[in-house]
PDB file of C-alpha atoms in Angstrom:
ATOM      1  CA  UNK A   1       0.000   0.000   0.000  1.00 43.00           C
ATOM      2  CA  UNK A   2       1.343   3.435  -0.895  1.00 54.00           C
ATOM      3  CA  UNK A   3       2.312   5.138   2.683  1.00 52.00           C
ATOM      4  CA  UNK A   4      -0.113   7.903   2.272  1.00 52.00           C
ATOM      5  CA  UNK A   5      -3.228   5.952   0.926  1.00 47.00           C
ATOM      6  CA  UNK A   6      -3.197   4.779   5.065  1.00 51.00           C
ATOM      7  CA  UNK A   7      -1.928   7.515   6.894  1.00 46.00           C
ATOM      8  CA  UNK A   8      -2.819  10.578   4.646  1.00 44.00           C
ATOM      9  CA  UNK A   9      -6.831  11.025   4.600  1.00 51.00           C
ATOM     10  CA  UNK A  10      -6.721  14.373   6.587  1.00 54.00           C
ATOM     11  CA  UNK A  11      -3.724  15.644   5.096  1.00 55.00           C
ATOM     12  CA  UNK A  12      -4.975  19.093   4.595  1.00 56.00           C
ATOM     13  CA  UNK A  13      -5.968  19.738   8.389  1.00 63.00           C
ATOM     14  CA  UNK A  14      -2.450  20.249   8.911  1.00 70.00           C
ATOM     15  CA  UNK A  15       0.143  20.255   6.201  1.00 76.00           C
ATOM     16  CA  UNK A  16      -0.515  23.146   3.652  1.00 88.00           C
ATOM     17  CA  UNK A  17       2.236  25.524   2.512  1.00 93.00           C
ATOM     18  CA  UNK A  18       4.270  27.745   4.397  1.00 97.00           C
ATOM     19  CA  UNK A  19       4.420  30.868   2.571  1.00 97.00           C
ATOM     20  CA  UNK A  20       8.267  31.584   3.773  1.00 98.00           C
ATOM     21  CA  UNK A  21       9.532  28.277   2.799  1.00 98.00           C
ATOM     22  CA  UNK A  22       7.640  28.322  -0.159  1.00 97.00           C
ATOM     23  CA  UNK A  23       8.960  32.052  -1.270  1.00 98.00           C
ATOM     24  CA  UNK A  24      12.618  29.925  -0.661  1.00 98.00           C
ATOM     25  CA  UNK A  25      11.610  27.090  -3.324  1.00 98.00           C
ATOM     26  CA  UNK A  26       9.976  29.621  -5.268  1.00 98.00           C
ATOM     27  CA  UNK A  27      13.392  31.359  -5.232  1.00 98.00           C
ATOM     28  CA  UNK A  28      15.410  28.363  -6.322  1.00 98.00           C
ATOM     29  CA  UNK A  29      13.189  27.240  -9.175  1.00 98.00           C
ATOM     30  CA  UNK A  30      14.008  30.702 -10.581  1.00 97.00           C
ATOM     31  CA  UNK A  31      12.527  31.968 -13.944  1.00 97.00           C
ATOM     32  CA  UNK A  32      11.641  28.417 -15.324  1.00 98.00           C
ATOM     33  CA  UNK A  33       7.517  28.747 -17.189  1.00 97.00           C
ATOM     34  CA  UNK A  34       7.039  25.249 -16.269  1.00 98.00           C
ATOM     35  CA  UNK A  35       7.528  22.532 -13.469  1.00 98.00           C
ATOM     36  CA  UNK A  36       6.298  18.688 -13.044  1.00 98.00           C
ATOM     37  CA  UNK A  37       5.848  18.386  -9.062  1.00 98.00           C
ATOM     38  CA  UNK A  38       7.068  14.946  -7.758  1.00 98.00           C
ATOM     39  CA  UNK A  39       5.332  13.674  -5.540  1.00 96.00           C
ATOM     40  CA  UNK A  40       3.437  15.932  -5.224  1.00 95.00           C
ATOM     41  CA  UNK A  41       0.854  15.216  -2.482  1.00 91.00           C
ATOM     42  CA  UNK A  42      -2.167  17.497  -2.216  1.00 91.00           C
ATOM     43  CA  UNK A  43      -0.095  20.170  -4.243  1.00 92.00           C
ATOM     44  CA  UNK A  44       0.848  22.333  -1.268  1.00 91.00           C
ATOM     45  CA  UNK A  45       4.607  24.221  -2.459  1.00 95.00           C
ATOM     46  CA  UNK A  46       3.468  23.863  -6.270  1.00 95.00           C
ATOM     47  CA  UNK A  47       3.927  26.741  -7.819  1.00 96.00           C
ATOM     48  CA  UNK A  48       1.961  28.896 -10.544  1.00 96.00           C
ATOM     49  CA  UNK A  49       3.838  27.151 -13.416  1.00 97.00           C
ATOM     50  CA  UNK A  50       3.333  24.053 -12.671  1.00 98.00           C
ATOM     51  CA  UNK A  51       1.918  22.243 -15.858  1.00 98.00           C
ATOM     52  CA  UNK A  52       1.352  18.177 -14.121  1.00 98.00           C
ATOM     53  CA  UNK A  53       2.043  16.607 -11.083  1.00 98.00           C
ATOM     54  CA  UNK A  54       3.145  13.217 -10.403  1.00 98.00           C
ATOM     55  CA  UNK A  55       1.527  11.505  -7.306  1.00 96.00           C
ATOM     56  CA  UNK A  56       0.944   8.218  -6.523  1.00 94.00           C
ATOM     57  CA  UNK A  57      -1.867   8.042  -3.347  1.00 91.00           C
ATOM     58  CA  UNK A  58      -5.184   8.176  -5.019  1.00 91.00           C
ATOM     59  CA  UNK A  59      -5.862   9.316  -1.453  1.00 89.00           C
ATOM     60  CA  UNK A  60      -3.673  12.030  -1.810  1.00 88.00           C
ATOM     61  CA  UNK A  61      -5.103  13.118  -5.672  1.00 93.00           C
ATOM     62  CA  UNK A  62      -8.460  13.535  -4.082  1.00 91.00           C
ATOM     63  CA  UNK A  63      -7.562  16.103  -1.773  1.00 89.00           C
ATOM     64  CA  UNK A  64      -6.286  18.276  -4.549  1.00 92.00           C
ATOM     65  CA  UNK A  65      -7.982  21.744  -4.663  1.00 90.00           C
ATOM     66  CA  UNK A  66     -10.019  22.320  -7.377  1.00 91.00           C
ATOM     67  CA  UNK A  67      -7.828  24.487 -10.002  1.00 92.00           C
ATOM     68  CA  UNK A  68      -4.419  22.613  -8.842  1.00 94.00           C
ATOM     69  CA  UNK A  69      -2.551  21.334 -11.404  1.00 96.00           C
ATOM     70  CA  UNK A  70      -3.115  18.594 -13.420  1.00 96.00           C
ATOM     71  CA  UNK A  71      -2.115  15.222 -11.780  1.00 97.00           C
ATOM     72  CA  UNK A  72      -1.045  11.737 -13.473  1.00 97.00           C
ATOM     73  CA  UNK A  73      -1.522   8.505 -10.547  1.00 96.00           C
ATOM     74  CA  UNK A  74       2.216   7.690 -10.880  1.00 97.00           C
ATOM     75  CA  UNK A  75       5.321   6.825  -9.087  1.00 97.00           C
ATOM     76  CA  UNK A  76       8.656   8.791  -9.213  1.00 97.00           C
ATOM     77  CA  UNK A  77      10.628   6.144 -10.754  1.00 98.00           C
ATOM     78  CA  UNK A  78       8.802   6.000 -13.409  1.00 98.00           C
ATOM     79  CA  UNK A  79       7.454   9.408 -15.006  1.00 98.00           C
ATOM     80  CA  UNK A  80       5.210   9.285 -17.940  1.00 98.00           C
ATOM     81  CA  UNK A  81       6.452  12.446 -19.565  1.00 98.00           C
ATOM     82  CA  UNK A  82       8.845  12.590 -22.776  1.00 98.00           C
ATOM     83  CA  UNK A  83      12.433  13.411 -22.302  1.00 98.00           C
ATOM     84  CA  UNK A  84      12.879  17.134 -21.387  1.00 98.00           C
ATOM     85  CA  UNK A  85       9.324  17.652 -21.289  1.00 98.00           C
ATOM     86  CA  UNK A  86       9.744  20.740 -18.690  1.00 98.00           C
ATOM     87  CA  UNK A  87      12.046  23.343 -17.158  1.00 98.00           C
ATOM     88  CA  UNK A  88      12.056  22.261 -14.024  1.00 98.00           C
ATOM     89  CA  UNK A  89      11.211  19.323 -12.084  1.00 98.00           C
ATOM     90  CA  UNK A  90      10.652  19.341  -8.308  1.00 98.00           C
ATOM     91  CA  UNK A  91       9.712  17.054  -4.973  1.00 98.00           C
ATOM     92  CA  UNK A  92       8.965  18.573  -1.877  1.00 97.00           C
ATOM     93  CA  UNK A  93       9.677  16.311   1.367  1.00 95.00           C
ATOM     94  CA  UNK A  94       8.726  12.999  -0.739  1.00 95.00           C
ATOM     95  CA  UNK A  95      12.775  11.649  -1.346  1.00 97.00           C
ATOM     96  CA  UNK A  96      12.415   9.159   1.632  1.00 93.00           C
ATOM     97  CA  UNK A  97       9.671   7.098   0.743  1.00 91.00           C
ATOM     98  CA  UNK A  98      10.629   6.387  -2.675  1.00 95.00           C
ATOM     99  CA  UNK A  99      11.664   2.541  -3.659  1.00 95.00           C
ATOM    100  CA  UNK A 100      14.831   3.541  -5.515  1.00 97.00           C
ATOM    101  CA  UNK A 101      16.336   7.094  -5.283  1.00 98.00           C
ATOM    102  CA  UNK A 102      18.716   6.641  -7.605  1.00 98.00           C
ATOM    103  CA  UNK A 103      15.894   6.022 -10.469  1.00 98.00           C
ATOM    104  CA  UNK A 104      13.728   8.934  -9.270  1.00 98.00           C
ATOM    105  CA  UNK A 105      16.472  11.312  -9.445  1.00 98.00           C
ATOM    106  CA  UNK A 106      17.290  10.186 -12.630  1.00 98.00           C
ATOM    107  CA  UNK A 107      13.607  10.152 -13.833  1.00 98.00           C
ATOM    108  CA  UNK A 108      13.503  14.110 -12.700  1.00 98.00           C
ATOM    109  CA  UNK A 109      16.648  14.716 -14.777  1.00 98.00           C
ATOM    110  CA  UNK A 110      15.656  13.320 -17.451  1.00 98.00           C
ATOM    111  CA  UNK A 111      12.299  14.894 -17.815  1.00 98.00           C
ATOM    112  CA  UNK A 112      13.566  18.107 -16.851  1.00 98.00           C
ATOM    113  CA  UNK A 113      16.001  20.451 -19.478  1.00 98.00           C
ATOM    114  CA  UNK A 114      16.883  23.213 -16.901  1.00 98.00           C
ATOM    115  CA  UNK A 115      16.895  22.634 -12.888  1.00 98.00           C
ATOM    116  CA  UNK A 116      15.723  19.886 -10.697  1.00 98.00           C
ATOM    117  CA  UNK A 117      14.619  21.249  -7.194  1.00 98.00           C
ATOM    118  CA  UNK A 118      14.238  18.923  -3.913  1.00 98.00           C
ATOM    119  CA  UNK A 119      13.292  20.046  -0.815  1.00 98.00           C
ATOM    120  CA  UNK A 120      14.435  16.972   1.707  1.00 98.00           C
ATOM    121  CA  UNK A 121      15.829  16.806   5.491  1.00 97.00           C
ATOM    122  CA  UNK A 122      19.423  15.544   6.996  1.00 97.00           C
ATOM    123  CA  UNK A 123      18.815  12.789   9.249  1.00 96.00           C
ATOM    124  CA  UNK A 124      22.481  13.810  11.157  1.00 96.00           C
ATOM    125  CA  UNK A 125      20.726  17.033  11.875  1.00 97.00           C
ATOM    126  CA  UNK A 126      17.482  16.143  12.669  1.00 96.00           C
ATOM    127  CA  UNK A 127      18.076  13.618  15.068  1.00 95.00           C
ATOM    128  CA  UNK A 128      19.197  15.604  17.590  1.00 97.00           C
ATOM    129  CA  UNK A 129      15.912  17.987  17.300  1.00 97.00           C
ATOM    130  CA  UNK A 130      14.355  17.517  20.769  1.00 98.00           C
ATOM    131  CA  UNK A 131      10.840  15.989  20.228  1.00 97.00           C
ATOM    132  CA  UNK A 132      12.910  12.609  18.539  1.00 96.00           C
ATOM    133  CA  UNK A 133      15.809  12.668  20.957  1.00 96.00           C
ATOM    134  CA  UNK A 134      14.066  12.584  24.340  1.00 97.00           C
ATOM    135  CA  UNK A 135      10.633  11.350  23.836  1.00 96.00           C
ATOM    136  CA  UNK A 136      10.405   9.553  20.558  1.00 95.00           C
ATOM    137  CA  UNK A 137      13.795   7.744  20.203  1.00 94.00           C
ATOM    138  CA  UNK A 138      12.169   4.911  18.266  1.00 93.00           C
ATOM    139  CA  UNK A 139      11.232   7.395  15.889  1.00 92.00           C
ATOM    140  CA  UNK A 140      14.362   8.884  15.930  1.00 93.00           C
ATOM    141  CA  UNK A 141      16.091   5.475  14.832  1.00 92.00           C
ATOM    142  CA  UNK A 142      13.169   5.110  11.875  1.00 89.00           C
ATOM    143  CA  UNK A 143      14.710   7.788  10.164  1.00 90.00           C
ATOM    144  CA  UNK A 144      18.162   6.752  11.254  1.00 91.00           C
ATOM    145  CA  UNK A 145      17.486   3.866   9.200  1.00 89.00           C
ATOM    146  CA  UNK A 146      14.621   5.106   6.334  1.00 88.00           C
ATOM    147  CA  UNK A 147      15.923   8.477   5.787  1.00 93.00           C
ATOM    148  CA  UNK A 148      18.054   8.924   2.634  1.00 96.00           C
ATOM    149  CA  UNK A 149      21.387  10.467   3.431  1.00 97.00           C
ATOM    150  CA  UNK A 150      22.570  13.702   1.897  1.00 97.00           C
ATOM    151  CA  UNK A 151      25.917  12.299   0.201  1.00 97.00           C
ATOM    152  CA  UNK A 152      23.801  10.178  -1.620  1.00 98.00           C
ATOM    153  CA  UNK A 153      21.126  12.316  -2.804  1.00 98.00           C
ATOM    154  CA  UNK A 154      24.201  14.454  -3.755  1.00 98.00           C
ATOM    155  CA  UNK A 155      26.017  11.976  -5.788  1.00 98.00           C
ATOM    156  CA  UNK A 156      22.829  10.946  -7.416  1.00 98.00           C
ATOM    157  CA  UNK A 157      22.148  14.486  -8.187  1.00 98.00           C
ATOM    158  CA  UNK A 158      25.652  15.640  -9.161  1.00 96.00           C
ATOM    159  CA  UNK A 159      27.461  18.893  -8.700  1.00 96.00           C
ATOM    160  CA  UNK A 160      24.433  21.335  -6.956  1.00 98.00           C
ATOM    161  CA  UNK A 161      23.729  23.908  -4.236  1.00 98.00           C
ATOM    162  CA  UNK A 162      22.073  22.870  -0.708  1.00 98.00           C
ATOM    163  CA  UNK A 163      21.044  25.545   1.612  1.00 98.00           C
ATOM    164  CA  UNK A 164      19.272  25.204   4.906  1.00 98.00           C
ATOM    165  CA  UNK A 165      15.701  25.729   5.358  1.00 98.00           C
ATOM    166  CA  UNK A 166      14.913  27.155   8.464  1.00 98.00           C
ATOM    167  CA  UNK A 167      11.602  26.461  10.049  1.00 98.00           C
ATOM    168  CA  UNK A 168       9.905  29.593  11.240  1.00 98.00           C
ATOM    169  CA  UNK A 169       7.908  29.640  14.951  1.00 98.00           C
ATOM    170  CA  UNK A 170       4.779  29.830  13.655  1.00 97.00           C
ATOM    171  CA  UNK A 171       5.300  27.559  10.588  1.00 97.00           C
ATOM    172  CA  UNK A 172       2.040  26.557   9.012  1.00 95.00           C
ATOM    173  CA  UNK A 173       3.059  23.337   7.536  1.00 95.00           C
ATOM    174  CA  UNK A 174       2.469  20.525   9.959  1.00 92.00           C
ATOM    175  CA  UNK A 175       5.330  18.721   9.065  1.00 93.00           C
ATOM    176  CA  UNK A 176       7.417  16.773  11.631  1.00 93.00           C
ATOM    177  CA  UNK A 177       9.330  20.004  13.538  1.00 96.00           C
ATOM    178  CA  UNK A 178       6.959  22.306  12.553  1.00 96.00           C
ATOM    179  CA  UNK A 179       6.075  22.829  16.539  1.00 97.00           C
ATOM    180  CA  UNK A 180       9.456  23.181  17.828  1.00 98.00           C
ATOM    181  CA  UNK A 181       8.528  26.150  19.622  1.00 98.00           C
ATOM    182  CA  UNK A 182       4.573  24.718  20.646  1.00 98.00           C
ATOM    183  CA  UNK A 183       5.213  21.600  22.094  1.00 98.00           C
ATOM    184  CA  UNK A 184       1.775  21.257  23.031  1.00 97.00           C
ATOM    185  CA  UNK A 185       0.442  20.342  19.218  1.00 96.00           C
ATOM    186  CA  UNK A 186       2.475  17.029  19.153  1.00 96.00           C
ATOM    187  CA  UNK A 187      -0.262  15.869  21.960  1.00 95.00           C
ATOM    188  CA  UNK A 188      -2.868  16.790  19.383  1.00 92.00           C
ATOM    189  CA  UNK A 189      -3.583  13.726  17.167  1.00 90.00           C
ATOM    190  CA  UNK A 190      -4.990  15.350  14.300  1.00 87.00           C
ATOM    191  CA  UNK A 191      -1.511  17.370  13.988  1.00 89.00           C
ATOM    192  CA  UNK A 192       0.540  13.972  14.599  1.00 89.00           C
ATOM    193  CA  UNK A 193      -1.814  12.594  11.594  1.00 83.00           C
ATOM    194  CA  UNK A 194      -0.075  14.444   8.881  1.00 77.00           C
ATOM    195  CA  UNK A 195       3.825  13.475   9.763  1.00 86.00           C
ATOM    196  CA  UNK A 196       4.791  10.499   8.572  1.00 78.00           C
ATOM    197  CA  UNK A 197       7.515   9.143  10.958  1.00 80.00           C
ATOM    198  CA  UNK A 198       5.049   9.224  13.664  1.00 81.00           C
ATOM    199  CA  UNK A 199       2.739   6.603  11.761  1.00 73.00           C
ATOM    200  CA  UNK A 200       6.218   3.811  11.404  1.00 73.00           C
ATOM    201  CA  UNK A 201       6.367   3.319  15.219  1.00 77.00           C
ATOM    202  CA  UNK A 202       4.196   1.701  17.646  1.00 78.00           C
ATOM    203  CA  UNK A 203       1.146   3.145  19.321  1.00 85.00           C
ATOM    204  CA  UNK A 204       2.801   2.265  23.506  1.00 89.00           C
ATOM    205  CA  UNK A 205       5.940   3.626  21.829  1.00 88.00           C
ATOM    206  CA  UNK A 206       3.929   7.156  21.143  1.00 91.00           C
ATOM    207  CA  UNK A 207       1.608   7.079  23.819  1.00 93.00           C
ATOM    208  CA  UNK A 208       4.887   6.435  26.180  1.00 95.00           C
ATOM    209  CA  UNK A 209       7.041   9.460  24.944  1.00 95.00           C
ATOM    210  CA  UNK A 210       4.091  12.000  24.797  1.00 96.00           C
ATOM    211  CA  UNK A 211       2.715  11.162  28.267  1.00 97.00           C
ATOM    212  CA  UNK A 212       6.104  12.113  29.910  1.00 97.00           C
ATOM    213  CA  UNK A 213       6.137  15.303  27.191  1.00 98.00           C
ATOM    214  CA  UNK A 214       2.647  16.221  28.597  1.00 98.00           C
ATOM    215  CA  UNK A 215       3.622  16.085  31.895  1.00 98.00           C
ATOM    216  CA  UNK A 216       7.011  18.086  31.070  1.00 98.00           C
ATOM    217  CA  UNK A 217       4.916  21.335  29.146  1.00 98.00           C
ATOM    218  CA  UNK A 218       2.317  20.865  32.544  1.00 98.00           C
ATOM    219  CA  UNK A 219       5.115  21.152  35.169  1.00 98.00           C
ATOM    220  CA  UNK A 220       7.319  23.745  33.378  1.00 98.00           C
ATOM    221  CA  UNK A 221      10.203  20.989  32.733  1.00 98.00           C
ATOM    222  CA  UNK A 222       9.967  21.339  29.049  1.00 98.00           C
ATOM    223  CA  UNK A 223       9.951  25.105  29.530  1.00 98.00           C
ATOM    224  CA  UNK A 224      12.970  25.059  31.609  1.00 98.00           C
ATOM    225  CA  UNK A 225      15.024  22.764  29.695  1.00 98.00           C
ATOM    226  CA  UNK A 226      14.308  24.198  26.143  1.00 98.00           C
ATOM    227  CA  UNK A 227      14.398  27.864  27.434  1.00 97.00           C
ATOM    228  CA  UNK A 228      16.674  28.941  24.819  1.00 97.00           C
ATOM    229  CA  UNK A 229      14.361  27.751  22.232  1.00 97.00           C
ATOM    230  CA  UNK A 230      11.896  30.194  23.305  1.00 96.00           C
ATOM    231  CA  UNK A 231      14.013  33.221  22.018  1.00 95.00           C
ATOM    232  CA  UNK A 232      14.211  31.990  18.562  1.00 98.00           C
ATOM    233  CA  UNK A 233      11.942  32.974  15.505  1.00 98.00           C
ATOM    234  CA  UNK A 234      13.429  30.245  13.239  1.00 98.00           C
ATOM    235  CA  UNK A 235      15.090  27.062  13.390  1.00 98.00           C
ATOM    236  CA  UNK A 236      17.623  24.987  11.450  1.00 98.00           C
ATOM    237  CA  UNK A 237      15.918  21.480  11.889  1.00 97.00           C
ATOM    238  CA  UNK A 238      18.112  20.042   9.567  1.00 97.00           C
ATOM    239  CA  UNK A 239      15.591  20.467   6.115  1.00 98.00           C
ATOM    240  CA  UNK A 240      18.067  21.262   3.083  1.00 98.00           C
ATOM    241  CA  UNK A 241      17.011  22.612  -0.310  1.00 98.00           C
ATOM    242  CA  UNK A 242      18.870  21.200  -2.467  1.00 98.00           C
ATOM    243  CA  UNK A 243      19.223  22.754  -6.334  1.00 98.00           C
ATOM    244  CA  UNK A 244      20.463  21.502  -9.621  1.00 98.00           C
ATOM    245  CA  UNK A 245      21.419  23.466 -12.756  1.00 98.00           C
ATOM    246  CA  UNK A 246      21.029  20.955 -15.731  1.00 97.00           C
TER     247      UNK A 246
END
């Protein structure tokens, strides 16, 4: 079963673009007239340009808005487009689950003639944000093992640019460190529903970590111990942008 046909039927509760992170993809796609999204989900991050999407939850397709770009029910290894078919092709946060990287990189190169955009997350980085280090270590060691390391996206890519993304405090995409600063909303399970580590790990396993996180926001421990958090606007969580010039 494709990942998201389970976990993603209320998607759109919680994960819909961040208008900072998306002014940063925006930014790195550049002046290309048209883009085949990856991927692509519900279509949250495509921008105007964007002339088909490639997606392959049927759960997913159905929550597209009306007006969103045309999508074909297909996988990322295999792209039904001609060679060079658009300027630009791009996958937001979608890397990880493929079957074979290697083949979906090369399907994006090969369909795109200018720039080939991915917006992914280092797993050496993001293991050490808080909510996976000391209350969810079992989903910390999911990714440790799942998540698709950055030399190897890079060598499959070949010689491109990766800049951080930093995740503002009041980021509107739901995705997994979205709350850094608002620990609370990781006790909410509609706003667990839309990240996708959280599904990979047993129920006790949750329930376990955000009991003692509950209890921690409740008794001012998580206050106290993440007080320099509280300062920040913005985060580096470890999610990289990572461009291509063809």
């Amino acid at each position: 079963m494709v990942i998201y046909d389970e976990i993603g039927r209320t998607y759109t509760s919680t994960r819909r673009a961040d208008p900072r992170i998306a002014a940063q993809i925006d930014r790195a796609l550049g002046d290309v007239s048209s883009v085949v999204n990856v991927g692509a989900g519900t279509g949250a991050y495509e921008p105007p340009t964007t002339v088909v999407a490639i997606e392959p939850s049927r759960t997913m397709i159905d929550q597209r808005p009306v007006g969103a770009a045309p999508v074909l029910c297909a996988i990322a290894e295999s792209i039904p487009l001609e060679d060079d078919a658009v300027d630009a092709a791009m996958a937001v946060l979608t890397v990880h689950h493929w079957t074979d990287l290697e083949r979906g990189i090369a399907e994006m190169k090969r369909v795109a003639r200018r720039r080939v955009v991915v917006l992914t997350f280092d797993e050496t980085v993001t293991r050490d944000f808080w909510l996976l280090r000391d209350y969810l270590p079992a989903a910390r060691e999911y990714d440790r093992a799942h998540a698709v390391p950055m030399e190897r996206l890079v060598a499959a890519l070949g010689p491109c640019e990766v800049e951080a993304v930093p995740v503002p405090h009041d980021c509107v995409d739901g995705f997994a460190a979205a709350y850094w600063r608002r620990p609370a909303a990781y006790l909410d399970p509609s706003v667990r529903a839309g990240m996708s580590v959280l599904s990979r790990i047993g129920d006790a396993e949750i329930r376990r970590g955000l009991d003692r996180l509950e209890n921690d926001i409740a008794t001012g421990v998580w206050a106290r111990t993440y007080a320099d958090l509280l300062d920040l606007d913005e985060l580096d969580a470890g999610y990289r942008l990572v461009t291509l010039d063809l």
